[in-house]
Tab-separated table of C-alpha atoms in Angstrom:
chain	number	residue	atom	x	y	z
A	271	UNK	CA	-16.568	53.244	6.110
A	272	UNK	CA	-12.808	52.013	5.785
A	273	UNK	CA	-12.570	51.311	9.425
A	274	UNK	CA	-16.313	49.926	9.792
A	275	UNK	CA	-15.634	47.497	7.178
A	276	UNK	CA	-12.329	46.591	8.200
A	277	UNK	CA	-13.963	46.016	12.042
A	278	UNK	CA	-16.730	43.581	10.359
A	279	UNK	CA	-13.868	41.424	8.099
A	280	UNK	CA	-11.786	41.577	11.660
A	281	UNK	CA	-15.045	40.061	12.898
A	282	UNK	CA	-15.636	37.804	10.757
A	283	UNK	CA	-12.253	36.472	10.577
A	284	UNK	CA	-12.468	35.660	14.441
A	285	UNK	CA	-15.575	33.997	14.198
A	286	UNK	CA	-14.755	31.854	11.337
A	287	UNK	CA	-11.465	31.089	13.678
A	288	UNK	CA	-13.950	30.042	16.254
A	289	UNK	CA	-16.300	27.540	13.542
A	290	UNK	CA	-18.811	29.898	13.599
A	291	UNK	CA	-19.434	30.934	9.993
A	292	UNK	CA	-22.796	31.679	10.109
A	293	UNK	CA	-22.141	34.690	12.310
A	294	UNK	CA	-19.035	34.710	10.186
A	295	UNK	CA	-20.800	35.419	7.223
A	296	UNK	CA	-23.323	37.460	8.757
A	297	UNK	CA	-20.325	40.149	9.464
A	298	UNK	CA	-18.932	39.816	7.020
A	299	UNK	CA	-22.086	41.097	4.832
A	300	UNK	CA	-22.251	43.868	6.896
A	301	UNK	CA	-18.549	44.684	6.352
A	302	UNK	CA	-19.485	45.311	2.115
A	303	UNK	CA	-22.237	47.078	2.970
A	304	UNK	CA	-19.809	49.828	4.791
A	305	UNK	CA	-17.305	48.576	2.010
A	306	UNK	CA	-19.682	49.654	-0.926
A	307	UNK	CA	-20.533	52.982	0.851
A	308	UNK	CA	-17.086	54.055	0.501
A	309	UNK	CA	-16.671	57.451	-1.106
A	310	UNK	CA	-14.743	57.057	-3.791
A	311	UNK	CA	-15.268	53.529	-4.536
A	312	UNK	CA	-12.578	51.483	-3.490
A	313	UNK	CA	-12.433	48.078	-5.059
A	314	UNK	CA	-9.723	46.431	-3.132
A	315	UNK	CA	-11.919	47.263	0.128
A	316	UNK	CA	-14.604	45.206	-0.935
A	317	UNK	CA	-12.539	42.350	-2.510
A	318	UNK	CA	-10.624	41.777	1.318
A	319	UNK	CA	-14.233	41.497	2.392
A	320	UNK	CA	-15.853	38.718	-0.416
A	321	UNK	CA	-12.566	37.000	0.819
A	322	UNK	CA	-14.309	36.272	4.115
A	323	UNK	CA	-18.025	36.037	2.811
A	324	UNK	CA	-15.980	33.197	0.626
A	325	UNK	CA	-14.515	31.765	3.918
A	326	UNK	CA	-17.834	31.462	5.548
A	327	UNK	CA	-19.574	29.881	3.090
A	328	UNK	CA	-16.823	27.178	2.577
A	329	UNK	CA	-16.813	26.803	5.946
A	330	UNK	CA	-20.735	26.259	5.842
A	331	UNK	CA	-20.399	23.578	3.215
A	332	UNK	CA	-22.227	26.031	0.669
A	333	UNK	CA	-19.668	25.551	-2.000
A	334	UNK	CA	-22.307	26.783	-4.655
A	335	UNK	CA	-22.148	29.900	-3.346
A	336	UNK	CA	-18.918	30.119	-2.444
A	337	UNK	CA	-17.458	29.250	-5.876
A	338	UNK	CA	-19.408	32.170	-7.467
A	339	UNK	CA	-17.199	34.294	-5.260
A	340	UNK	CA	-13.745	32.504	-5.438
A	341	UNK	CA	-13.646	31.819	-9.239
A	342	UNK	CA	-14.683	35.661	-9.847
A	343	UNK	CA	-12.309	36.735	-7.215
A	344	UNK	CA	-9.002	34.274	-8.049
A	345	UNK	CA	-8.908	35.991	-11.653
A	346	UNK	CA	-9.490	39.702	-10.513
A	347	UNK	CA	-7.124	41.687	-12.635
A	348	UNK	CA	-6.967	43.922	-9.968
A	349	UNK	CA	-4.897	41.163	-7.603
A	350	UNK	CA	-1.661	42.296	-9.890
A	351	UNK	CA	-1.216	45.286	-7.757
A	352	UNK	CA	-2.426	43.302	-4.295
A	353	UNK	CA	0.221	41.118	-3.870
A	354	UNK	CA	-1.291	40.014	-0.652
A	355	UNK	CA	-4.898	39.688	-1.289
A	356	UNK	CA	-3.538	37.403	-4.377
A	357	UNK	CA	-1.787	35.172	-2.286
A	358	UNK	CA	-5.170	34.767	0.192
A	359	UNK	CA	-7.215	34.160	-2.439
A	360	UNK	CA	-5.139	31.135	-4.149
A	361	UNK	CA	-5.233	30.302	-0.343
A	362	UNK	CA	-8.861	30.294	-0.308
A	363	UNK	CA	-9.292	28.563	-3.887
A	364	UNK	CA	-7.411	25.343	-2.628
A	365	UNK	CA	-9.135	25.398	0.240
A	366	UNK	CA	-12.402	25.116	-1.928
A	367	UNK	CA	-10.821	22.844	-3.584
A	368	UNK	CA	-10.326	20.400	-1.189
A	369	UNK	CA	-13.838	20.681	-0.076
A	370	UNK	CA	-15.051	19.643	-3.152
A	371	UNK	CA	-12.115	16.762	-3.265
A	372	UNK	CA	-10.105	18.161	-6.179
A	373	UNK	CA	-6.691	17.568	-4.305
A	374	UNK	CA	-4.307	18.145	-7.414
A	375	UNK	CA	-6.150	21.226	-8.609
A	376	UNK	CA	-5.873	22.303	-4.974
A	377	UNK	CA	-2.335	21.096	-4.374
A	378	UNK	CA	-1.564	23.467	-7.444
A	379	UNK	CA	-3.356	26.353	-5.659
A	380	UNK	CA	-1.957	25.525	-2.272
A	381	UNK	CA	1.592	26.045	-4.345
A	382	UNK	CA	1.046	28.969	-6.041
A	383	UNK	CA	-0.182	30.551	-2.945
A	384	UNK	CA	3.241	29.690	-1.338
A	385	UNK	CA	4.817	31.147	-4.074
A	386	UNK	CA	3.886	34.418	-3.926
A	387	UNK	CA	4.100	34.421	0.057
A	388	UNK	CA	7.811	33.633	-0.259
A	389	UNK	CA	8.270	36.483	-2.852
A	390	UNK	CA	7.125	39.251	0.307
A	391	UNK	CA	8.305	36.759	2.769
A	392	UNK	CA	4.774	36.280	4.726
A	393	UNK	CA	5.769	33.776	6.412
A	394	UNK	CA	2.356	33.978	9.242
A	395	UNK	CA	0.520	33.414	5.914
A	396	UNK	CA	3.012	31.054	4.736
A	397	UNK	CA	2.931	29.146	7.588
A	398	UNK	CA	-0.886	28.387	7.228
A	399	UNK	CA	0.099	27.756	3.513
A	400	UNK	CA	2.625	24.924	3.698
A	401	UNK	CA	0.181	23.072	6.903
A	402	UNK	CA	-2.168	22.847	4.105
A	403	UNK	CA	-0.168	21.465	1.936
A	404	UNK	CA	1.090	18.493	3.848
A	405	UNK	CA	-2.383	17.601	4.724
A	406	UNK	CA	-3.065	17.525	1.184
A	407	UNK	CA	-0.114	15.361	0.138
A	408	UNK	CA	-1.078	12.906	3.384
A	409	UNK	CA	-5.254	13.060	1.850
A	410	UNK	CA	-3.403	12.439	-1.832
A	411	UNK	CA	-1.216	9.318	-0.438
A	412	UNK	CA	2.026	11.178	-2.068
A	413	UNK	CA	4.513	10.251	-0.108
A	414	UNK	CA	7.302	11.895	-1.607
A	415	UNK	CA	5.728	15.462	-2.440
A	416	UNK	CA	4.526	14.866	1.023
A	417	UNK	CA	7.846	14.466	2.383
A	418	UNK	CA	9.273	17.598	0.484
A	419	UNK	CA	6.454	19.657	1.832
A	420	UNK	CA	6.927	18.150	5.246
A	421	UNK	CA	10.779	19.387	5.185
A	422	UNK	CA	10.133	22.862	3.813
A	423	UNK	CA	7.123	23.383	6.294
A	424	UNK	CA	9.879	22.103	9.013
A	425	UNK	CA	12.376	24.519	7.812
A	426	UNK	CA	10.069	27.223	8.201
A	427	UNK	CA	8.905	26.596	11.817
A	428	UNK	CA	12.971	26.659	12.475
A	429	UNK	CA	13.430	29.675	10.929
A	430	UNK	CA	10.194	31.590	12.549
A	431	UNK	CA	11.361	29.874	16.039
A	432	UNK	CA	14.975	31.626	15.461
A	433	UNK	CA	13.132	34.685	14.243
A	434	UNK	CA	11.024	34.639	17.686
A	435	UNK	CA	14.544	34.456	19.535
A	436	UNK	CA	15.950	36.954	17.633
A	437	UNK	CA	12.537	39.671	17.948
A	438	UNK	CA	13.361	38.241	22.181
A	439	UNK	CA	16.604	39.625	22.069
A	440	UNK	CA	16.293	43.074	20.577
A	441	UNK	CA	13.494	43.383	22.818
A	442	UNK	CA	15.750	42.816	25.698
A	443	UNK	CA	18.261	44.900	24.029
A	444	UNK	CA	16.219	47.822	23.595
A	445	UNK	CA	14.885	47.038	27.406
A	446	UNK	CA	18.203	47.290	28.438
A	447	UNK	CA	19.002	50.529	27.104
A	448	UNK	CA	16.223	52.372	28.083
A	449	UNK	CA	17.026	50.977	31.670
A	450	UNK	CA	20.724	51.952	31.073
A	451	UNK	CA	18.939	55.864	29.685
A	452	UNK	CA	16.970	56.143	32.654
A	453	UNK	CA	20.208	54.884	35.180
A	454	UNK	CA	22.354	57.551	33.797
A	455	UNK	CA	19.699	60.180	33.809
A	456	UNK	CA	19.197	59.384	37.806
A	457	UNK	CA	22.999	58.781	38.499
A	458	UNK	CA	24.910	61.125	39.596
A	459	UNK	CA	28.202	60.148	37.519
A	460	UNK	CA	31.081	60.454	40.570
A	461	UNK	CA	29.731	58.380	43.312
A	462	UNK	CA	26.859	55.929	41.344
A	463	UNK	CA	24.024	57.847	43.979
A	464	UNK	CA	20.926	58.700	42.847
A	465	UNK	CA	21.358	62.542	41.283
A	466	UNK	CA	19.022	65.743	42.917
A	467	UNK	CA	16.535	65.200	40.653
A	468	UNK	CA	16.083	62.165	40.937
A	469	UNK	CA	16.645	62.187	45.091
A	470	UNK	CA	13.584	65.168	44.825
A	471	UNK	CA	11.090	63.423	42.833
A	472	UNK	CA	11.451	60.224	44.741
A	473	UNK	CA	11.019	62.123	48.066
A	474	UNK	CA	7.793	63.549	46.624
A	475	UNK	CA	6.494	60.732	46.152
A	476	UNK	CA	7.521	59.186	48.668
A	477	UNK	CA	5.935	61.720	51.289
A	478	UNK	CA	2.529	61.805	49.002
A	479	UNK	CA	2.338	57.576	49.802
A	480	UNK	CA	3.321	58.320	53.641
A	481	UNK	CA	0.129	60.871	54.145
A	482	UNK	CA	-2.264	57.716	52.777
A	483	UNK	CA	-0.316	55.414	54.793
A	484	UNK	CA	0.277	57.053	57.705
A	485	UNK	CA	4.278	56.239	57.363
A	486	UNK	CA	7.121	58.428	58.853
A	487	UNK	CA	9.690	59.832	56.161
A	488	UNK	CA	12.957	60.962	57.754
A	489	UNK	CA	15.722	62.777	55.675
A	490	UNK	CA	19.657	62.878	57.238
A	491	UNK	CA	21.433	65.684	55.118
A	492	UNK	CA	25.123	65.548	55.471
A	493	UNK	CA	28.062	67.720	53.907
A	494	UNK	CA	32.033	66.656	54.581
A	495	UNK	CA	34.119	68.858	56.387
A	496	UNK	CA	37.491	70.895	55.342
A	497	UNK	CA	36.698	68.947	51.801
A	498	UNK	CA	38.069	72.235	50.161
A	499	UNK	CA	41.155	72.493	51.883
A	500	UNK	CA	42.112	68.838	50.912
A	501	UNK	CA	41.213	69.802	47.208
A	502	UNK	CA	43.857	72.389	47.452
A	503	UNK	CA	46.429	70.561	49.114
A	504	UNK	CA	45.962	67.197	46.920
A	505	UNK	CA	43.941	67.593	43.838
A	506	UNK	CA	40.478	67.302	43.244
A	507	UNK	CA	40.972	64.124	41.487
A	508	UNK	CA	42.213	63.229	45.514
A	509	UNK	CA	38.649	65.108	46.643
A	510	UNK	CA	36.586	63.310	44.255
A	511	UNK	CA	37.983	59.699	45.851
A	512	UNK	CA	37.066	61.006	49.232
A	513	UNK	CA	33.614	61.609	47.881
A	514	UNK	CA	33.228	58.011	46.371
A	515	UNK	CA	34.508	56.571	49.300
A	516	UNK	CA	32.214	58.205	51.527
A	517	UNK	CA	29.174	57.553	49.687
A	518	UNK	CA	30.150	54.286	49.340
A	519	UNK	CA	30.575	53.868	53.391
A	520	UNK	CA	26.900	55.580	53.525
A	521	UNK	CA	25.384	53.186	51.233
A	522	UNK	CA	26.466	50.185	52.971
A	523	UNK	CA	24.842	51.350	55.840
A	524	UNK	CA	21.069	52.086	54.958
A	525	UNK	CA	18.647	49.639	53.858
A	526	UNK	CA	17.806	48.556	50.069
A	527	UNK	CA	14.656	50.252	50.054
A	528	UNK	CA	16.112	53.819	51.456
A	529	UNK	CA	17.328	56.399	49.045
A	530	UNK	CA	20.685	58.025	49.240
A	531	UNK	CA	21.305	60.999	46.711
A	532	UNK	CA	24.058	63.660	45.689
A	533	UNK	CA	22.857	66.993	46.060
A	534	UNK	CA	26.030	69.268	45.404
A	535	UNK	CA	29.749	68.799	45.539
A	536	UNK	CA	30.232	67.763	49.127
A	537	UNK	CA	26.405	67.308	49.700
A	538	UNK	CA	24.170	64.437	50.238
A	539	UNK	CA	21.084	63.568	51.434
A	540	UNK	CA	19.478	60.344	52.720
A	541	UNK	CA	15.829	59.642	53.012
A	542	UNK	CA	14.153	56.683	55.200
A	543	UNK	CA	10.813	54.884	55.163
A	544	UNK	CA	8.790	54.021	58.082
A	545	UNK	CA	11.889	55.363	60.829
A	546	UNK	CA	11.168	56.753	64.223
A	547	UNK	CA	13.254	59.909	65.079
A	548	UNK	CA	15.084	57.856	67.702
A	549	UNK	CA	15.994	55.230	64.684
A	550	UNK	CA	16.881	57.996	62.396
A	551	UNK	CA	19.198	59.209	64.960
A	552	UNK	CA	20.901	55.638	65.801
A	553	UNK	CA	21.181	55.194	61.972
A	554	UNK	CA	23.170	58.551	61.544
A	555	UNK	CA	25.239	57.824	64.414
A	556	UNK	CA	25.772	54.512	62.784
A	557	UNK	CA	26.718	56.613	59.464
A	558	UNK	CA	29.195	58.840	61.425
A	559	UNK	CA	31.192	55.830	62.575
A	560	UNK	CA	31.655	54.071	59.271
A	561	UNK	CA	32.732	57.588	57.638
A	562	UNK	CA	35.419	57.925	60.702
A	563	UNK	CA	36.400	54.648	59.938
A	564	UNK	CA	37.586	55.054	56.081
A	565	UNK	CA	41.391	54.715	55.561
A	566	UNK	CA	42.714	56.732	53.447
């Protein structure tokens, strides 16, 4: 019944968004229905919903019937722990207010409302709060509370526009370190190649997408010769430049969209898309020559 009546003030609050508070109101009866049903009774449940049977029938010019709701609701003791629900239904009571022309009454509910959205820092709500309010000073013709609310309304919109940039940022930040996460996991740490694992799964995949497409997957594996020896005569810190430098001189050679991986110390693996054998076997000869060719 929670979540039923919570869908039908969601509802309602749409509609109402949309001018249509009949249908509005409509769900929004239906919401404290499943409200009411609640086991136990849960006050606060219903009240969120009379907030937008209140809405709708402001919106529908029934102000009769509205005010029965808003001047029961805007006194509810039970608002002192409902910090939020207070602050919508001051909302709602200058918004009444104004439909039935009683600007300073409603600039005085407009404020209070703003009052307590500053003190939880709602500023979506608050937002909404302070629009009001400058349309009420321009309906009242007071130019100078009008051009105090004006400045704090401006001040907010700067400070949700810098909050906006700021939520952009440590989105990109957190983007950026999953990305880095997932790099490292995949890189093998010596030579900046894809790792096995990563080399493996990408091959999988890759053969699973050349059966539907009817592709040709070729894989070159290559190892480097007497690698040992020159550990043992110069360091492995001397072996492990070798290996960069190699894999470097591989890389260069294949195309973007080809994988090259480390499989072991002296062991790598390259896999190509859509490659005859005869290309396969130019490419490697290609590969061959460039490793020849490294000075060290």
């Amino acid at each position: 019944y929670n979540i039923v009546s919570n869908a039908y003030s969601n509802y309602s609050s749409i509609l109402a968004i949309e001018n249509d508070f009949e249908n509005a109101l409509s769900m929004a009866e239906k919401g404290l229905e499943a409200a009411k049903l609640h086991d136990p009774r849960t006050p606060i449940l219903e009240f969120r919903v009379k907030l937008n049977i209140a809405n709708a029938l402001i919106g529908m010019n029934d102000l009769e019937a509205a005010e029965q709701f808003v001047i029961e609701m805007v006194d509810d003791p039970l608002l002192d722990s409902f910090i939020r629900e207070k602050t919508q239904v001051h909302d709602l009571y200058g918004r009444f207010l104004m439909k039935k022309k009683i600007y300073p009454e409603a600039l005085q509910a407009y404020d209070k409302a703003k009052e307590l959205a500053e003190s939880y820092n709602d500023r979506n709500l608050l937002k909404g709060i302070l629009e009001k309010r400058c349309e009420l000073c321009e309906v009242m013709g007071d130019v100078q509370r009008g051009y105090k609310a004006q400045k704090v309304y401006i001040d907010l919109l700067s400070d949700l526009h810098q909050h906006e940039v700021t939520m952009t940022a440590v989105k990109l930040g957190v983007k950026h370190r999953i990305s880095t996460i997932e790099r490292r996991a995949n890189t093998d740490f010596l030579t900046g190649l894809y790792n096995r694992s990563y080399t493996e799964t990408t091959t999988d995949k890759w053969l699973a997408e050349a059966v539907t497409k009817g592709e040709s997957i070729v894989c070159i594996a290559l190892d480097l010769d007497n690698l040992k020896s020159l550990n043992d005569t110069y360091g492995h810190i001397f072996g492990d430049q070798i290996i960069k430098k190699i894999g470097q001189a591989c890389v260069s050679q294949i195309r973007s969209g080809d994988l090259m991986g480390r499989f072991g110390g002296d062991e790598f693996a390259i896999i190509l898309r859509d490659l005859s054998i005869e290309e396969a076997q130019h490419k490697a000869e290609n590969l061959l020559e460039a490793v020849r060719s490294i000075k060290i």
